mmCIF file of C-alpha atoms in Angstrom:
data_model
loop_
_atom_site.group_PDB
_atom_site.id
_atom_site.type_symbol
_atom_site.label_atom_id
_atom_site.label_comp_id
_atom_site.label_asym_id
_atom_site.label_seq_id
_atom_site.Cartn_x
_atom_site.Cartn_y
_atom_site.Cartn_z
ATOM 1 C CA MET P 1 -0.045 0.008 -0.019
ATOM 2 C CA ARG P 2 2.810 2.361 0.905
ATOM 3 C CA LYS P 3 4.429 1.692 -2.458
ATOM 4 C CA VAL P 4 1.255 2.547 -4.281
ATOM 5 C CA ILE P 5 0.887 5.813 -2.375
ATOM 6 C CA SER P 6 4.518 6.696 -2.941
ATOM 7 C CA VAL P 7 4.139 6.093 -6.680
ATOM 8 C CA ILE P 8 1.013 8.319 -6.798
ATOM 9 C CA LEU P 9 2.780 11.094 -4.863
ATOM 10 C CA ALA P 10 5.801 10.910 -7.133
ATOM 11 C CA ALA P 11 3.568 11.139 -10.190
ATOM 12 C CA ILE P 12 1.783 14.227 -8.752
ATOM 13 C CA LEU P 13 5.182 15.775 -8.007
ATOM 14 C CA ILE P 14 6.472 15.231 -11.537
ATOM 15 C CA PHE P 15 3.346 16.638 -13.217
ATOM 16 C CA SER P 16 3.297 19.634 -10.915
ATOM 17 C CA ILE P 17 6.809 20.741 -11.994
ATOM 18 C CA PRO P 18 6.372 23.562 -14.564
ATOM 19 C CA THR P 19 7.731 22.655 -17.923
ATOM 20 C CA THR P 20 10.069 24.979 -19.708
ATOM 21 C CA VAL P 21 8.699 26.512 -22.855
ATOM 22 C CA SER P 22 11.298 26.463 -25.568
ATOM 23 C CA ALA P 23 9.814 29.311 -27.617
ATOM 24 C CA GLU P 24 8.025 32.240 -25.994
ATOM 25 C CA SER P 25 5.456 34.421 -27.762
ATOM 26 C CA THR P 26 4.200 37.874 -26.978
ATOM 27 C CA THR P 27 0.626 38.883 -27.632
ATOM 28 C CA LEU P 28 0.009 42.532 -28.364
ATOM 29 C CA THR P 29 -3.442 43.818 -27.655
ATOM 30 C CA ILE P 30 -5.185 47.149 -28.227
ATOM 31 C CA ASP P 31 -8.311 48.018 -26.391
ATOM 32 C CA VAL P 32 -10.279 50.666 -28.318
ATOM 33 C CA PRO P 33 -12.813 52.077 -25.906
ATOM 34 C CA GLU P 34 -16.469 52.070 -26.933
ATOM 35 C CA ALA P 35 -18.108 55.398 -26.893
ATOM 36 C CA SER P 36 -20.679 56.231 -24.189
ATOM 37 C CA TYR P 37 -22.555 59.414 -23.351
ATOM 38 C CA ILE P 38 -25.455 60.993 -21.575
ATOM 39 C CA LEU P 39 -27.878 62.833 -23.841
ATOM 40 C CA ASN P 40 -29.743 65.544 -21.974
ATOM 41 C CA VAL P 41 -32.966 66.357 -23.728
ATOM 42 C CA PRO P 42 -35.618 68.948 -22.841
ATOM 43 C CA ALA P 43 -38.128 67.679 -20.301
ATOM 44 C CA ASN P 44 -41.815 68.411 -20.173
ATOM 45 C CA GLN P 45 -42.820 72.070 -20.144
ATOM 46 C CA ALA P 46 -46.069 73.862 -19.716
ATOM 47 C CA ILE P 47 -46.911 76.318 -22.487
ATOM 48 C CA ASP P 48 -49.113 79.279 -21.752
ATOM 49 C CA TYR P 49 -52.533 79.579 -23.426
ATOM 50 C CA LEU P 50 -52.340 81.943 -26.428
ATOM 51 C CA ALA P 51 -48.575 81.775 -26.542
ATOM 52 C CA SER P 52 -46.969 81.919 -29.944
ATOM 53 C CA GLU P 53 -43.702 80.248 -28.959
ATOM 54 C CA LYS P 54 -41.845 78.591 -26.148
ATOM 55 C CA ASN P 55 -38.143 78.084 -25.600
ATOM 56 C CA ILE P 56 -37.862 74.458 -24.309
ATOM 57 C CA GLY P 57 -34.091 74.476 -23.769
ATOM 58 C CA SER P 58 -31.072 72.881 -25.376
ATOM 59 C CA ILE P 59 -29.937 69.354 -26.228
ATOM 60 C CA THR P 60 -26.661 68.810 -24.463
ATOM 61 C CA VAL P 61 -24.295 65.853 -23.800
ATOM 62 C CA SER P 62 -22.377 64.935 -20.653
ATOM 63 C CA ASP P 63 -20.301 62.033 -19.301
ATOM 64 C CA THR P 64 -18.844 61.516 -22.746
ATOM 65 C CA SER P 65 -16.019 59.106 -23.421
ATOM 66 C CA GLY P 66 -14.622 56.906 -26.146
ATOM 67 C CA PHE P 67 -15.000 59.491 -28.899
ATOM 68 C CA SER P 68 -12.436 60.827 -31.282
ATOM 69 C CA ALA P 69 -11.875 63.636 -33.799
ATOM 70 C CA SER P 70 -13.633 61.443 -36.350
ATOM 71 C CA LYS P 71 -16.272 59.953 -34.092
ATOM 72 C CA GLY P 72 -19.221 61.912 -32.717
ATOM 73 C CA ILE P 73 -22.983 61.680 -32.449
ATOM 74 C CA THR P 74 -25.928 63.003 -34.389
ATOM 75 C CA VAL P 75 -29.213 63.720 -32.649
ATOM 76 C CA SER P 76 -32.312 63.920 -34.815
ATOM 77 C CA VAL P 77 -35.818 64.951 -33.699
ATOM 78 C CA THR P 78 -39.033 63.143 -34.444
ATOM 79 C CA TYR P 79 -42.392 64.765 -33.792
ATOM 80 C CA ASP P 80 -45.844 64.824 -35.293
ATOM 81 C CA GLY P 81 -46.363 68.615 -35.023
ATOM 82 C CA GLN P 82 -49.657 68.462 -33.120
ATOM 83 C CA PHE P 83 -50.662 69.061 -29.526
ATOM 84 C CA ALA P 84 -53.525 66.674 -29.078
ATOM 85 C CA THR P 85 -56.100 66.016 -26.354
ATOM 86 C CA PRO P 86 -57.890 62.725 -25.675
ATOM 87 C CA LYS P 87 -61.158 64.651 -25.279
ATOM 88 C CA TYR P 88 -61.559 65.947 -28.833
ATOM 89 C CA ALA P 89 -60.354 65.363 -32.338
ATOM 90 C CA CYS P 90 -59.036 68.930 -32.677
ATOM 91 C CA ALA P 91 -55.278 69.674 -32.330
ATOM 92 C CA ILE P 92 -52.998 72.660 -31.988
ATOM 93 C CA ASN P 93 -50.297 72.635 -34.616
ATOM 94 C CA TYR P 94 -46.660 73.476 -33.917
ATOM 95 C CA SER P 95 -43.250 73.310 -35.400
ATOM 96 C CA LEU P 96 -39.718 73.296 -34.031
ATOM 97 C CA VAL P 97 -36.900 75.768 -34.723
ATOM 98 C CA CYS P 98 -33.384 75.826 -33.404
ATOM 99 C CA LYS P 99 -31.859 79.094 -32.391
ATOM 100 C CA GLY P 100 -28.551 79.816 -34.214
ATOM 101 C CA THR P 101 -26.170 82.627 -33.576
ATOM 102 C CA GLY P 102 -28.051 85.852 -32.724
ATOM 103 C CA SER P 103 -31.695 86.177 -31.792
ATOM 104 C CA GLU P 104 -33.001 86.339 -35.333
ATOM 105 C CA ASN P 105 -31.147 83.426 -36.723
ATOM 106 C CA ARG P 106 -33.423 80.418 -36.585
ATOM 107 C CA TYR P 107 -33.229 77.113 -38.293
ATOM 108 C CA ASP P 108 -36.365 75.138 -39.106
ATOM 109 C CA LEU P 109 -35.925 71.771 -37.407
ATOM 110 C CA LYS P 110 -38.271 69.479 -39.299
ATOM 111 C CA SER P 111 -39.068 66.044 -38.025
ATOM 112 C CA GLY P 112 -36.066 63.972 -39.034
ATOM 113 C CA ASP P 113 -33.585 66.862 -39.043
ATOM 114 C CA TYR P 114 -30.506 66.498 -36.899
ATOM 115 C CA ILE P 115 -27.790 68.344 -35.026
ATOM 116 C CA THR P 116 -24.211 67.140 -34.645
ATOM 117 C CA PHE P 117 -21.925 66.843 -31.643
ATOM 118 C CA THR P 118 -18.406 66.403 -33.019
ATOM 119 C CA GLY P 119 -15.808 64.407 -31.045
ATOM 120 C CA ASN P 120 -12.611 65.683 -29.567
ATOM 121 C CA ALA P 121 -9.191 64.048 -29.616
ATOM 122 C CA ASP P 122 -9.334 63.605 -25.833
ATOM 123 C CA GLY P 123 -12.325 61.213 -26.157
ATOM 124 C CA THR P 124 -14.962 63.680 -25.147
ATOM 125 C CA LEU P 125 -17.697 65.297 -27.242
ATOM 126 C CA ASN P 126 -17.803 68.982 -28.126
ATOM 127 C CA ASN P 127 -20.790 70.401 -26.293
ATOM 128 C CA ASN P 128 -21.434 73.048 -28.964
ATOM 129 C CA PRO P 129 -23.577 71.169 -31.484
ATOM 130 C CA THR P 130 -23.994 72.330 -35.043
ATOM 131 C CA LEU P 131 -26.863 72.399 -37.458
ATOM 132 C CA PRO P 132 -26.619 70.634 -40.886
ATOM 133 C CA ASP P 133 -25.509 73.979 -42.408
ATOM 134 C CA GLY P 134 -22.622 74.119 -39.977
ATOM 135 C CA SER P 135 -23.950 76.962 -37.891
ATOM 136 C CA PRO P 136 -24.194 76.621 -34.079
ATOM 137 C CA ALA P 137 -27.348 74.917 -32.665
ATOM 138 C CA ASN P 138 -28.647 76.560 -29.532
ATOM 139 C CA GLU P 139 -32.066 76.324 -27.793
ATOM 140 C CA LEU P 140 -35.013 74.596 -29.276
ATOM 141 C CA ILE P 141 -38.116 76.722 -29.708
ATOM 142 C CA VAL P 142 -41.647 75.474 -30.222
ATOM 143 C CA LEU P 143 -43.598 77.700 -32.645
ATOM 144 C CA ILE P 144 -47.348 77.460 -32.185
ATOM 145 C CA ASP P 145 -49.826 77.969 -34.963
ATOM 146 C CA THR P 146 -51.730 80.807 -33.307
ATOM 147 C CA ASP P 147 -54.767 80.338 -35.634
ATOM 148 C CA CYS P 148 -55.412 77.161 -33.696
ATOM 149 C CA TRP P 149 -56.093 79.083 -30.476
ATOM 150 C CA ASP P 150 -59.375 80.409 -31.921
ATOM 151 C CA THR P 151 -60.749 76.948 -32.633
ATOM 152 C CA ALA P 152 -59.228 74.988 -29.771
ATOM 153 C CA LEU P 153 -61.772 73.494 -27.397
ATOM 154 C CA GLY P 154 -61.055 73.487 -23.655
ATOM 155 C CA GLY P 155 -58.790 70.795 -22.398
ATOM 156 C CA ILE P 156 -55.138 69.828 -21.774
ATOM 157 C CA TYR P 157 -53.181 69.297 -24.981
ATOM 158 C CA SER P 158 -49.896 67.493 -25.067
ATOM 159 C CA THR P 159 -47.206 66.228 -27.400
ATOM 160 C CA THR P 160 -43.908 64.471 -27.186
ATOM 161 C CA ILE P 161 -40.711 64.818 -29.051
ATOM 162 C CA THR P 162 -38.393 61.868 -29.559
ATOM 163 C CA PHE P 163 -34.630 62.491 -29.763
ATOM 164 C CA ASN P 164 -32.746 59.900 -31.767
ATOM 165 C CA ALA P 165 -28.987 59.629 -31.033
ATOM 166 C CA ASP P 166 -26.555 57.780 -33.269
ATOM 167 C CA VAL P 167 -22.731 57.461 -33.081
ATOM 168 C CA TYR P 168 -21.152 58.347 -36.413
ATOM 169 C CA PHE P 169 -17.699 57.809 -37.903
ATOM 170 C CA ASP P 170 -16.296 60.421 -40.228
ATOM 171 C CA VAL P 171 -13.956 58.383 -42.414
ATOM 172 C CA GLY P 172 -13.005 61.447 -44.421
ATOM 173 C CA MET P 173 -14.225 60.148 -47.721
ATOM 174 C CA MET H 1 -28.338 -3.263 33.327
ATOM 175 C CA LYS H 2 -30.475 -5.732 35.351
ATOM 176 C CA ASN H 3 -34.062 -5.526 36.543
ATOM 177 C CA LYS H 4 -35.349 -6.583 39.852
ATOM 178 C CA ASN H 5 -35.519 -10.203 38.733
ATOM 179 C CA GLY H 6 -31.858 -10.193 37.772
ATOM 180 C CA ARG H 7 -32.614 -10.226 34.015
ATOM 181 C CA TYR H 8 -30.891 -7.967 31.667
ATOM 182 C CA LEU H 9 -32.957 -5.265 30.273
ATOM 183 C CA ALA H 10 -32.932 -4.764 26.533
ATOM 184 C CA LYS H 11 -31.354 -1.468 25.563
ATOM 185 C CA LYS H 12 -34.140 0.976 25.189
ATOM 186 C CA LYS H 13 -34.537 1.792 21.469
ATOM 187 C CA LYS H 14 -34.826 5.354 20.426
ATOM 188 C CA LYS H 15 -38.196 6.116 19.087
ATOM 189 C CA PHE H 16 -38.198 7.148 15.395
ATOM 190 C CA PRO H 17 -34.398 7.662 15.129
ATOM 191 C CA MET H 18 -34.729 8.619 11.483
ATOM 192 C CA LEU H 19 -37.579 11.086 12.109
ATOM 193 C CA TRP H 20 -35.248 13.784 13.402
ATOM 194 C CA PHE H 21 -32.976 13.289 10.434
ATOM 195 C CA PHE H 22 -35.847 13.762 7.971
ATOM 196 C CA LEU H 23 -37.254 16.724 9.874
ATOM 197 C CA ILE H 24 -33.909 18.502 9.760
ATOM 198 C CA LEU H 25 -33.558 17.620 6.040
ATOM 199 C CA ILE H 26 -37.017 19.036 5.309
ATOM 200 C CA ALA H 27 -36.250 22.194 7.274
ATOM 201 C CA LEU H 28 -33.022 22.742 5.362
ATOM 202 C CA LEU H 29 -34.815 22.192 2.102
ATOM 203 C CA LEU H 30 -37.472 24.734 3.060
ATOM 204 C CA ILE H 31 -34.865 27.277 4.010
ATOM 205 C CA GLY H 32 -33.128 26.730 0.731
ATOM 206 C CA ILE H 33 -36.333 27.146 -1.262
ATOM 207 C CA VAL H 34 -37.090 30.413 0.614
ATOM 208 C CA LEU H 35 -33.580 31.721 0.034
ATOM 209 C CA ILE H 36 -33.704 30.904 -3.684
ATOM 210 C CA ALA H 37 -37.132 32.474 -4.071
ATOM 211 C CA ASN H 38 -35.926 35.646 -2.460
ATOM 212 C CA HIS H 39 -32.692 35.794 -4.259
ATOM 213 C CA LYS H 40 -32.495 38.494 -6.929
ATOM 214 C CA GLU H 41 -29.679 37.931 -9.349
ATOM 215 C CA GLU H 42 -27.183 40.720 -9.042
ATOM 216 C CA PRO H 43 -26.237 42.136 -12.471
ATOM 217 C CA GLN H 44 -22.574 41.833 -13.347
ATOM 218 C CA THR H 45 -22.812 44.828 -15.640
ATOM 219 C CA ILE H 46 -24.812 47.881 -14.843
ATOM 220 C CA LEU H 47 -24.881 50.270 -17.788
ATOM 221 C CA GLY H 48 -25.139 53.849 -16.757
ATOM 222 C CA ASN H 49 -23.788 53.254 -13.301
ATOM 223 C CA ASP H 50 -20.665 55.249 -14.020
ATOM 224 C CA VAL H 51 -22.600 58.412 -14.788
ATOM 225 C CA THR H 52 -21.569 61.389 -12.761
ATOM 226 C CA GLU H 53 -24.126 61.795 -10.030
ATOM 227 C CA SER H 54 -23.108 65.238 -9.009
ATOM 228 C CA LYS H 55 -26.659 66.470 -9.343
ATOM 229 C CA ASP H 56 -28.016 63.949 -6.932
ATOM 230 C CA ASN H 57 -29.332 66.584 -4.546
ATOM 231 C CA ASN H 58 -30.367 68.939 -7.314
ATOM 232 C CA GLN H 59 -32.788 67.023 -9.457
ATOM 233 C CA ASN H 60 -33.026 68.467 -12.877
ATOM 234 C CA THR H 61 -36.510 69.443 -13.924
ATOM 235 C CA ASN H 62 -35.513 71.038 -17.203
ATOM 236 C CA SER H 63 -33.953 68.065 -18.883
ATOM 237 C CA ILE H 64 -33.991 64.317 -19.009
ATOM 238 C CA ALA H 65 -30.645 62.489 -18.948
ATOM 239 C CA ILE H 66 -30.594 59.519 -21.390
ATOM 240 C CA PRO H 67 -27.567 57.161 -21.285
ATOM 241 C CA GLY H 68 -26.191 56.161 -24.717
ATOM 242 C CA TYR H 69 -23.712 53.562 -25.841
ATOM 243 C CA GLU H 70 -21.853 52.791 -28.992
ATOM 244 C CA ALA H 71 -22.136 49.067 -28.253
ATOM 245 C CA ILE H 72 -23.275 46.686 -25.547
ATOM 246 C CA THR H 73 -22.205 43.082 -25.124
ATOM 247 C CA LEU H 74 -24.640 40.205 -24.475
ATOM 248 C CA ALA H 75 -24.176 36.517 -23.974
ATOM 249 C CA ALA H 76 -24.995 34.177 -26.880
ATOM 250 C CA ASN H 77 -27.495 31.408 -26.824
ATOM 251 C CA THR H 78 -29.205 32.368 -23.607
ATOM 252 C CA LYS H 79 -32.116 34.613 -22.758
ATOM 253 C CA LYS H 80 -30.961 35.485 -19.310
ATOM 254 C CA GLN H 81 -28.265 38.199 -19.330
ATOM 255 C CA SER H 82 -26.198 39.656 -16.467
ATOM 256 C CA THR H 83 -26.648 43.253 -17.756
ATOM 257 C CA ALA H 84 -28.952 45.871 -16.352
ATOM 258 C CA LEU H 85 -29.541 49.529 -17.133
ATOM 259 C CA LYS H 86 -29.861 52.473 -14.768
ATOM 260 C CA ASN H 87 -32.065 55.534 -14.723
ATOM 261 C CA PRO H 88 -29.738 58.418 -13.679
ATOM 262 C CA SER H 89 -30.583 59.626 -10.217
ATOM 263 C CA HIS H 90 -31.020 63.233 -11.193
ATOM 264 C CA ASN H 91 -33.859 62.541 -13.523
ATOM 265 C CA MET H 92 -37.415 63.268 -12.357
ATOM 266 C CA CYS H 93 -39.167 60.727 -14.503
ATOM 267 C CA LEU H 94 -39.652 56.992 -14.885
ATOM 268 C CA PHE H 95 -37.893 55.105 -17.675
ATOM 269 C CA ARG H 96 -39.328 52.219 -19.647
ATOM 270 C CA ILE H 97 -36.424 50.880 -21.688
ATOM 271 C CA SER H 98 -36.737 48.629 -24.772
ATOM 272 C CA LEU H 99 -33.994 46.824 -26.640
ATOM 273 C CA ILE H 100 -34.900 46.508 -30.254
ATOM 274 C CA LEU H 101 -33.093 44.868 -33.227
ATOM 275 C CA GLU H 102 -32.745 46.692 -36.616
ATOM 276 C CA ASP H 103 -35.590 44.563 -38.041
ATOM 277 C CA GLY H 104 -37.886 45.800 -35.276
ATOM 278 C CA THR H 105 -37.769 42.694 -33.132
ATOM 279 C CA VAL H 106 -38.312 43.768 -29.524
ATOM 280 C CA LEU H 107 -35.787 41.779 -27.489
ATOM 281 C CA TRP H 108 -36.600 43.150 -24.118
ATOM 282 C CA VAL H 109 -38.842 45.750 -22.371
ATOM 283 C CA SER H 110 -38.067 46.840 -18.815
ATOM 284 C CA ASP H 111 -40.481 47.555 -16.070
ATOM 285 C CA TYR H 112 -40.747 51.186 -14.971
ATOM 286 C CA VAL H 113 -37.374 52.184 -13.615
ATOM 287 C CA LYS H 114 -37.263 55.005 -11.014
ATOM 288 C CA PRO H 115 -34.486 57.597 -10.957
ATOM 289 C CA GLY H 116 -31.351 56.221 -9.316
ATOM 290 C CA GLU H 117 -32.602 52.631 -9.687
ATOM 291 C CA ILE H 118 -31.485 49.782 -11.875
ATOM 292 C CA SER H 119 -33.683 47.687 -14.168
ATOM 293 C CA ASP H 120 -33.948 43.963 -13.674
ATOM 294 C CA ASN H 121 -31.368 42.027 -15.589
ATOM 295 C CA ILE H 122 -32.098 41.931 -19.335
ATOM 296 C CA GLU H 123 -34.004 38.828 -20.266
ATOM 297 C CA LEU H 124 -34.301 38.518 -24.000
ATOM 298 C CA SER H 125 -37.400 37.433 -25.818
ATOM 299 C CA LYS H 126 -35.246 35.087 -27.860
ATOM 300 C CA GLU H 127 -31.739 33.728 -27.775
ATOM 301 C CA LEU H 128 -29.216 35.390 -30.084
ATOM 302 C CA GLU H 129 -26.523 33.664 -32.114
ATOM 303 C CA PRO H 130 -22.969 34.943 -31.680
ATOM 304 C CA GLY H 131 -22.227 37.934 -33.928
ATOM 305 C CA THR H 132 -22.679 41.712 -34.239
ATOM 306 C CA TYR H 133 -26.043 43.303 -34.611
ATOM 307 C CA PRO H 134 -25.581 46.880 -35.876
ATOM 308 C CA ASN H 135 -28.337 49.527 -35.846
ATOM 309 C CA SER H 136 -29.951 48.010 -32.789
ATOM 310 C CA MET H 137 -31.650 50.483 -30.487
ATOM 311 C CA LEU H 138 -32.291 51.317 -26.865
ATOM 312 C CA LYS H 139 -35.620 53.062 -26.708
ATOM 313 C CA TYR H 140 -36.220 55.252 -23.698
ATOM 314 C CA GLU H 141 -39.822 56.053 -22.928
ATOM 315 C CA CYS H 142 -40.140 58.576 -20.189
ATOM 316 C CA PHE H 143 -43.199 59.065 -17.835
ATOM 317 C CA THR H 144 -44.224 61.390 -15.133
ATOM 318 C CA MET H 145 -43.920 60.240 -11.512
ATOM 319 C CA ASP H 146 -47.177 61.780 -10.405
ATOM 320 C CA GLY H 147 -49.067 58.524 -10.650
ATOM 321 C CA ASN H 148 -50.598 59.354 -14.008
ATOM 322 C CA LEU H 149 -47.696 57.955 -16.017
ATOM 323 C CA SER H 150 -48.156 60.733 -18.619
ATOM 324 C CA PRO H 151 -45.606 60.297 -21.464
ATOM 325 C CA LEU H 152 -42.817 62.795 -21.665
ATOM 326 C CA ASN H 153 -40.222 63.448 -24.311
ATOM 327 C CA GLY H 154 -38.207 60.327 -24.971
ATOM 328 C CA ALA H 155 -35.161 59.129 -26.833
ATOM 329 C CA GLU H 156 -33.836 56.339 -29.048
ATOM 330 C CA THR H 157 -30.147 55.637 -29.029
ATOM 331 C CA LYS H 158 -28.645 53.463 -31.746
ATOM 332 C CA LEU H 159 -26.011 50.912 -30.812
ATOM 333 C CA THR H 160 -24.304 47.760 -31.943
ATOM 334 C CA LEU H 161 -25.168 44.608 -30.027
ATOM 335 C CA ILE H 162 -22.089 42.373 -29.683
ATOM 336 C CA VAL H 163 -23.173 38.802 -28.921
ATOM 337 C CA LYS H 164 -20.560 36.307 -27.869
#
């Protein structure tokens, strides 16, 4: 019995000795970080009765990482252009504009239009978005079709805007 | 041991010696079942957990913070994932998050997630084969916290699903 045990122990000892590798190899790895961000979009806002427009604030980004000079995000808006109420079939029409530079400079932001946040070499995003024509994009303004006030029946009207973010790569082609 | 008559007494047998063993076994089983039933799987990956929470005490009523990702990684050939998503704590709305493939297949819809809380682990509607799924989407529906669950502005963030 002792012989059997000694043979087993010897075998364990032999197999536990690390073997020498005759040729060593080196693996080189590169970890390209994936981009992540927080998109800050305008929250709900009450609009005054008979108002013709309402500034609902800006689209901004924060906690951005993993971007580059050729990698940023586009944010498009989707909306149906109508404040609706469940009580009646009537609606109050509206459209969106984006303030550019100066108070008079406004860009029609139709449903599907987008603004761009370009990336920086340090991995963050530039928090000064641009419109498709390259001009700065500032606050979003809801323009209300004031003719609708005359025909609107009493009730609470609401609408939602969906903001669609997409990481883009500018491959310089 | 002898009795009065000088006869040896038979050793008194223990009544139901196995009964205690089975009782203990059943008790342990019951404890195990209760522990398993109450156990909530801890997510290994919480997306959005690294968001700066500097505004914790200053909840933002003017905007809604929506986490976005270039890609997220899921496990192949299993519905149960170890990934969960967080509603940033400085929001003042509930999130309902959906994970949707490019072809419109809804892979997962969360329950309502309160600000600062984490969704349940993602459980897919179908198992995915290993590969990359570009143009997938995280859809964030936002609702008021006043009990009416009125819809607020929302967002859709495109991403690539990496399944391996």
